[in-house]
Amino acid sequence: MSTAIARTNPAVLVPVAAFAALTMAYVATNARTPHPDASGADVLAYTTAHAGLINAGALLLVLSAAPLAIAAGLIQRVLRGPSIATIGGALAAGGLTFSALFSWAGGRLNDAAAPELARAVADLGFLSGGPAYAAGFGLLAVGIAIPALLERKLPTWLIWCGLAVAAAAALSTLALIVSAFTFLLPVVRFGGLLWLIAVAVVLSRR
């Protein structure tokens, strides 16, 4: 059994590294995207002036979904845990995919479009890549951390960090009804990314 794990584990780091690289490239490309509280007029002005950046960001975002789903499946296989990790990874990847599609659609709006339409499309992209992604990633974190806690397959500090990410992900979904919880979304996005990288590094060295 140890031989099989040794052969499988190094592969975990590859999709996680790809996901991290694509995520950071997306963030750099869309650094000036209007915030969720921006007006429809501001959103429309940005999309009409930066259609190329929006399309590039949508491509990077949809490309990042595949390595995330693959990484979730590989980690679940290595840890021999329940399929909740794979399901969570698939849901998070789905959130990224839909966010990319809404982003691309928003980038096609022209000056004649209604600002309300631009705001609505941007909201759909935010909800898909924000709360929906966080909910899926929270399941992924739980699906990794709980089996690792029961079987002692990861360092204790890393397990508790995973559970903290899962808790933050659960609370971040409340942003749908209370905007004050929106600050947790980047915590899940980037804190969860760092945690996933750490998990992959640990597993690759076993």
Short mmCIF file of C-alpha atoms in Angstrom, two decimals:
data_model
loop_
_atom_site.label_atom_id
_atom_site.label_comp_id
_atom_site.label_asym_id
_atom_site.label_seq_id
_atom_site.Cartn_x
_atom_site.Cartn_y
_atom_site.Cartn_z
CA MET A 1 0.00 0.00 0.00
CA SER A 2 2.82 2.43 0.80
CA THR A 3 4.33 1.85 -2.63
CA ALA A 4 1.04 2.79 -4.34
CA ILE A 5 0.79 5.97 -2.29
CA ALA A 6 4.37 6.93 -3.09
CA ARG A 7 3.60 6.63 -6.79
CA THR A 8 0.35 8.58 -6.58
CA ASN A 9 1.22 11.42 -4.22
CA PRO A 10 3.63 13.42 -6.40
CA ALA A 11 0.85 13.80 -8.98
CA VAL A 12 -1.25 15.70 -6.42
CA LEU A 13 1.07 18.68 -6.55
CA VAL A 14 0.77 19.16 -10.33
CA PRO A 15 -2.95 20.09 -10.59
CA VAL A 16 -2.77 22.14 -7.39
CA ALA A 17 0.17 24.13 -8.77
CA ALA A 18 -1.72 24.63 -12.04
CA PHE A 19 -4.81 25.79 -10.16
CA ALA A 20 -2.73 28.22 -8.09
CA ALA A 21 -0.95 29.65 -11.14
CA LEU A 22 -4.17 30.13 -13.10
CA THR A 23 -5.90 31.67 -10.09
CA MET A 24 -3.15 34.23 -9.55
CA ALA A 25 -3.07 35.03 -13.27
CA TYR A 26 -6.83 35.60 -13.16
CA VAL A 27 -6.52 37.88 -10.13
CA ALA A 28 -3.80 39.92 -11.84
CA THR A 29 -5.88 40.22 -15.01
CA ASN A 30 -9.05 41.30 -13.20
CA ALA A 31 -7.54 43.39 -10.42
CA ARG A 32 -9.58 46.47 -11.38
CA THR A 33 -12.95 44.76 -11.79
CA PRO A 34 -15.71 46.85 -10.12
CA HIS A 35 -16.76 45.65 -6.67
CA PRO A 36 -20.20 44.10 -6.05
CA ASP A 37 -21.45 47.40 -4.62
CA ALA A 38 -20.52 49.37 -7.76
CA SER A 39 -23.34 50.88 -9.78
CA GLY A 40 -24.56 49.37 -13.01
CA ALA A 41 -23.24 52.40 -14.88
CA ASP A 42 -19.75 51.83 -13.45
CA VAL A 43 -19.87 48.14 -14.36
CA LEU A 44 -21.00 48.89 -17.90
CA ALA A 45 -18.30 51.52 -18.35
CA TYR A 46 -15.64 49.06 -17.23
CA THR A 47 -16.86 46.16 -19.35
CA THR A 48 -17.11 48.22 -22.53
CA ALA A 49 -13.60 49.63 -22.00
CA HIS A 50 -11.89 46.37 -20.97
CA ALA A 51 -13.55 43.62 -22.99
CA GLY A 52 -10.19 42.05 -23.81
CA LEU A 53 -9.17 41.78 -20.16
CA ILE A 54 -12.55 40.37 -19.24
CA ASN A 55 -12.32 37.69 -21.93
CA ALA A 56 -8.78 36.80 -20.86
CA GLY A 57 -9.90 36.57 -17.24
CA ALA A 58 -12.85 34.38 -18.19
CA LEU A 59 -10.52 32.03 -20.04
CA LEU A 60 -8.11 31.80 -17.10
CA LEU A 61 -10.99 31.22 -14.69
CA VAL A 62 -12.59 28.43 -16.70
CA LEU A 63 -9.19 26.81 -17.22
CA SER A 64 -8.57 26.84 -13.45
CA ALA A 65 -11.70 24.77 -12.82
CA ALA A 66 -10.29 21.56 -14.33
CA PRO A 67 -7.12 21.26 -12.20
CA LEU A 68 -9.14 22.02 -9.06
CA ALA A 69 -11.54 19.16 -9.78
CA ILE A 70 -8.64 16.84 -10.63
CA ALA A 71 -6.75 17.80 -7.47
CA ALA A 72 -9.80 17.10 -5.31
CA GLY A 73 -10.18 13.63 -6.82
CA LEU A 74 -6.50 12.78 -6.42
CA ILE A 75 -6.35 13.96 -2.81
CA GLN A 76 -9.49 12.01 -1.97
CA ARG A 77 -7.91 8.92 -3.53
CA VAL A 78 -4.65 9.34 -1.62
CA LEU A 79 -6.36 9.91 1.73
CA ARG A 80 -8.91 7.18 0.99
CA GLY A 81 -11.60 9.39 2.44
CA PRO A 82 -15.28 9.80 1.52
CA SER A 83 -16.30 11.19 -1.84
CA ILE A 84 -17.31 14.50 -0.25
CA ALA A 85 -13.92 15.95 -1.19
CA THR A 86 -14.46 15.08 -4.84
CA ILE A 87 -18.02 16.41 -4.74
CA GLY A 88 -16.88 19.64 -3.11
CA GLY A 89 -14.13 20.06 -5.67
CA ALA A 90 -16.60 19.51 -8.51
CA LEU A 91 -19.02 22.06 -7.04
CA ALA A 92 -16.26 24.63 -6.56
CA ALA A 93 -15.04 24.02 -10.10
CA GLY A 94 -18.61 24.45 -11.32
CA GLY A 95 -18.84 27.79 -9.53
CA LEU A 96 -15.67 28.98 -11.26
CA THR A 97 -16.95 27.80 -14.62
CA PHE A 98 -20.27 29.61 -14.33
CA SER A 99 -18.49 32.71 -13.06
CA ALA A 100 -16.28 32.65 -16.14
CA LEU A 101 -19.26 32.25 -18.45
CA PHE A 102 -21.16 35.13 -16.87
CA SER A 103 -18.01 37.23 -17.01
CA TRP A 104 -17.57 36.51 -20.71
CA ALA A 105 -21.23 37.34 -21.36
CA GLY A 106 -20.86 40.62 -19.49
CA GLY A 107 -17.84 41.50 -21.58
CA ARG A 108 -20.00 41.38 -24.72
CA LEU A 109 -22.26 44.22 -23.57
CA ASN A 110 -21.93 47.46 -25.49
CA ASP A 111 -22.70 51.08 -24.70
CA ALA A 112 -26.34 50.61 -25.68
CA ALA A 113 -26.92 47.98 -22.97
CA ALA A 114 -28.91 48.89 -19.87
CA PRO A 115 -26.75 49.49 -16.78
CA GLU A 116 -29.17 47.27 -14.84
CA LEU A 117 -28.36 44.39 -17.18
CA ALA A 118 -24.63 44.91 -16.71
CA ARG A 119 -25.10 44.91 -12.94
CA ALA A 120 -27.25 41.76 -13.04
CA VAL A 121 -24.76 39.82 -15.16
CA ALA A 122 -21.91 40.95 -12.92
CA ASP A 123 -23.88 39.83 -9.87
CA LEU A 124 -24.36 36.38 -11.36
CA GLY A 125 -20.63 36.14 -11.97
CA PHE A 126 -19.90 37.27 -8.42
CA LEU A 127 -22.37 34.85 -6.87
CA SER A 128 -20.98 31.93 -8.87
CA GLY A 129 -17.32 32.68 -8.15
CA GLY A 130 -17.99 33.93 -4.62
CA PRO A 131 -20.56 32.22 -2.37
CA ALA A 132 -21.14 29.24 -4.69
CA TYR A 133 -17.41 28.60 -5.04
CA ALA A 134 -16.92 29.03 -1.29
CA ALA A 135 -19.67 26.52 -0.50
CA GLY A 136 -18.05 23.92 -2.74
CA PHE A 137 -14.57 24.60 -1.45
CA GLY A 138 -15.84 24.29 2.12
CA LEU A 139 -17.07 20.79 1.35
CA LEU A 140 -13.71 20.02 -0.24
CA ALA A 141 -11.91 21.21 2.90
CA VAL A 142 -14.18 19.14 5.17
CA GLY A 143 -13.76 16.11 2.94
CA ILE A 144 -9.99 16.36 3.31
CA ALA A 145 -9.67 17.50 6.93
CA ILE A 146 -12.08 15.09 8.64
CA PRO A 147 -10.61 11.84 7.22
CA ALA A 148 -7.12 13.20 7.85
CA LEU A 149 -8.08 13.97 11.46
CA LEU A 150 -9.50 10.49 12.04
CA GLU A 151 -6.60 8.69 10.40
CA ARG A 152 -3.81 11.14 11.33
CA LYS A 153 -2.75 11.42 7.71
CA LEU A 154 -1.88 15.13 7.84
CA PRO A 155 -0.17 17.34 10.45
CA THR A 156 -2.57 18.51 13.14
CA TRP A 157 -2.03 22.19 12.37
CA LEU A 158 -2.88 21.62 8.73
CA ILE A 159 -6.04 19.73 9.62
CA TRP A 160 -7.28 22.52 11.87
CA CYS A 161 -6.44 25.11 9.22
CA GLY A 162 -8.61 23.11 6.84
CA LEU A 163 -11.48 23.08 9.31
CA ALA A 164 -11.06 26.84 9.78
CA VAL A 165 -11.26 27.32 6.01
CA ALA A 166 -14.41 25.17 5.94
CA ALA A 167 -15.97 27.25 8.74
CA ALA A 168 -15.10 30.49 6.95
CA ALA A 169 -16.59 29.07 3.76
CA ALA A 170 -19.85 28.20 5.52
CA LEU A 171 -20.10 31.66 7.07
CA SER A 172 -19.22 33.38 3.79
CA THR A 173 -22.38 32.05 2.18
CA LEU A 174 -24.29 34.35 4.52
CA ALA A 175 -23.09 37.15 2.25
CA LEU A 176 -26.19 36.31 0.22
CA ILE A 177 -28.30 37.95 2.92
CA VAL A 178 -25.82 40.01 4.99
CA SER A 179 -23.19 41.93 3.01
CA ALA A 180 -20.91 42.15 6.06
CA PHE A 181 -19.90 38.52 5.49
CA THR A 182 -18.50 39.33 2.04
CA PHE A 183 -15.04 39.87 3.55
CA LEU A 184 -14.81 36.12 4.17
CA LEU A 185 -14.95 35.31 0.45
CA PRO A 186 -11.32 36.33 -0.28
CA VAL A 187 -10.31 34.57 2.95
CA VAL A 188 -11.72 31.34 1.53
CA ARG A 189 -10.39 32.00 -1.96
CA PHE A 190 -6.79 32.81 -1.03
CA GLY A 191 -6.52 31.24 2.41
CA GLY A 192 -8.05 28.07 0.99
CA LEU A 193 -5.61 28.17 -1.93
CA LEU A 194 -2.61 28.40 0.41
CA TRP A 195 -4.04 25.57 2.52
CA LEU A 196 -4.58 23.37 -0.53
CA ILE A 197 -1.01 24.00 -1.66
CA ALA A 198 0.25 23.00 1.79
CA VAL A 199 -1.83 19.81 1.70
CA ALA A 200 -0.45 18.93 -1.71
CA VAL A 201 3.13 19.57 -0.60
CA VAL A 202 2.74 17.41 2.50
CA LEU A 203 1.16 14.57 0.55
CA SER A 204 3.80 14.76 -2.17
CA ARG A 205 6.53 14.19 0.43
CA ARG A 206 4.98 11.12 2.06
#
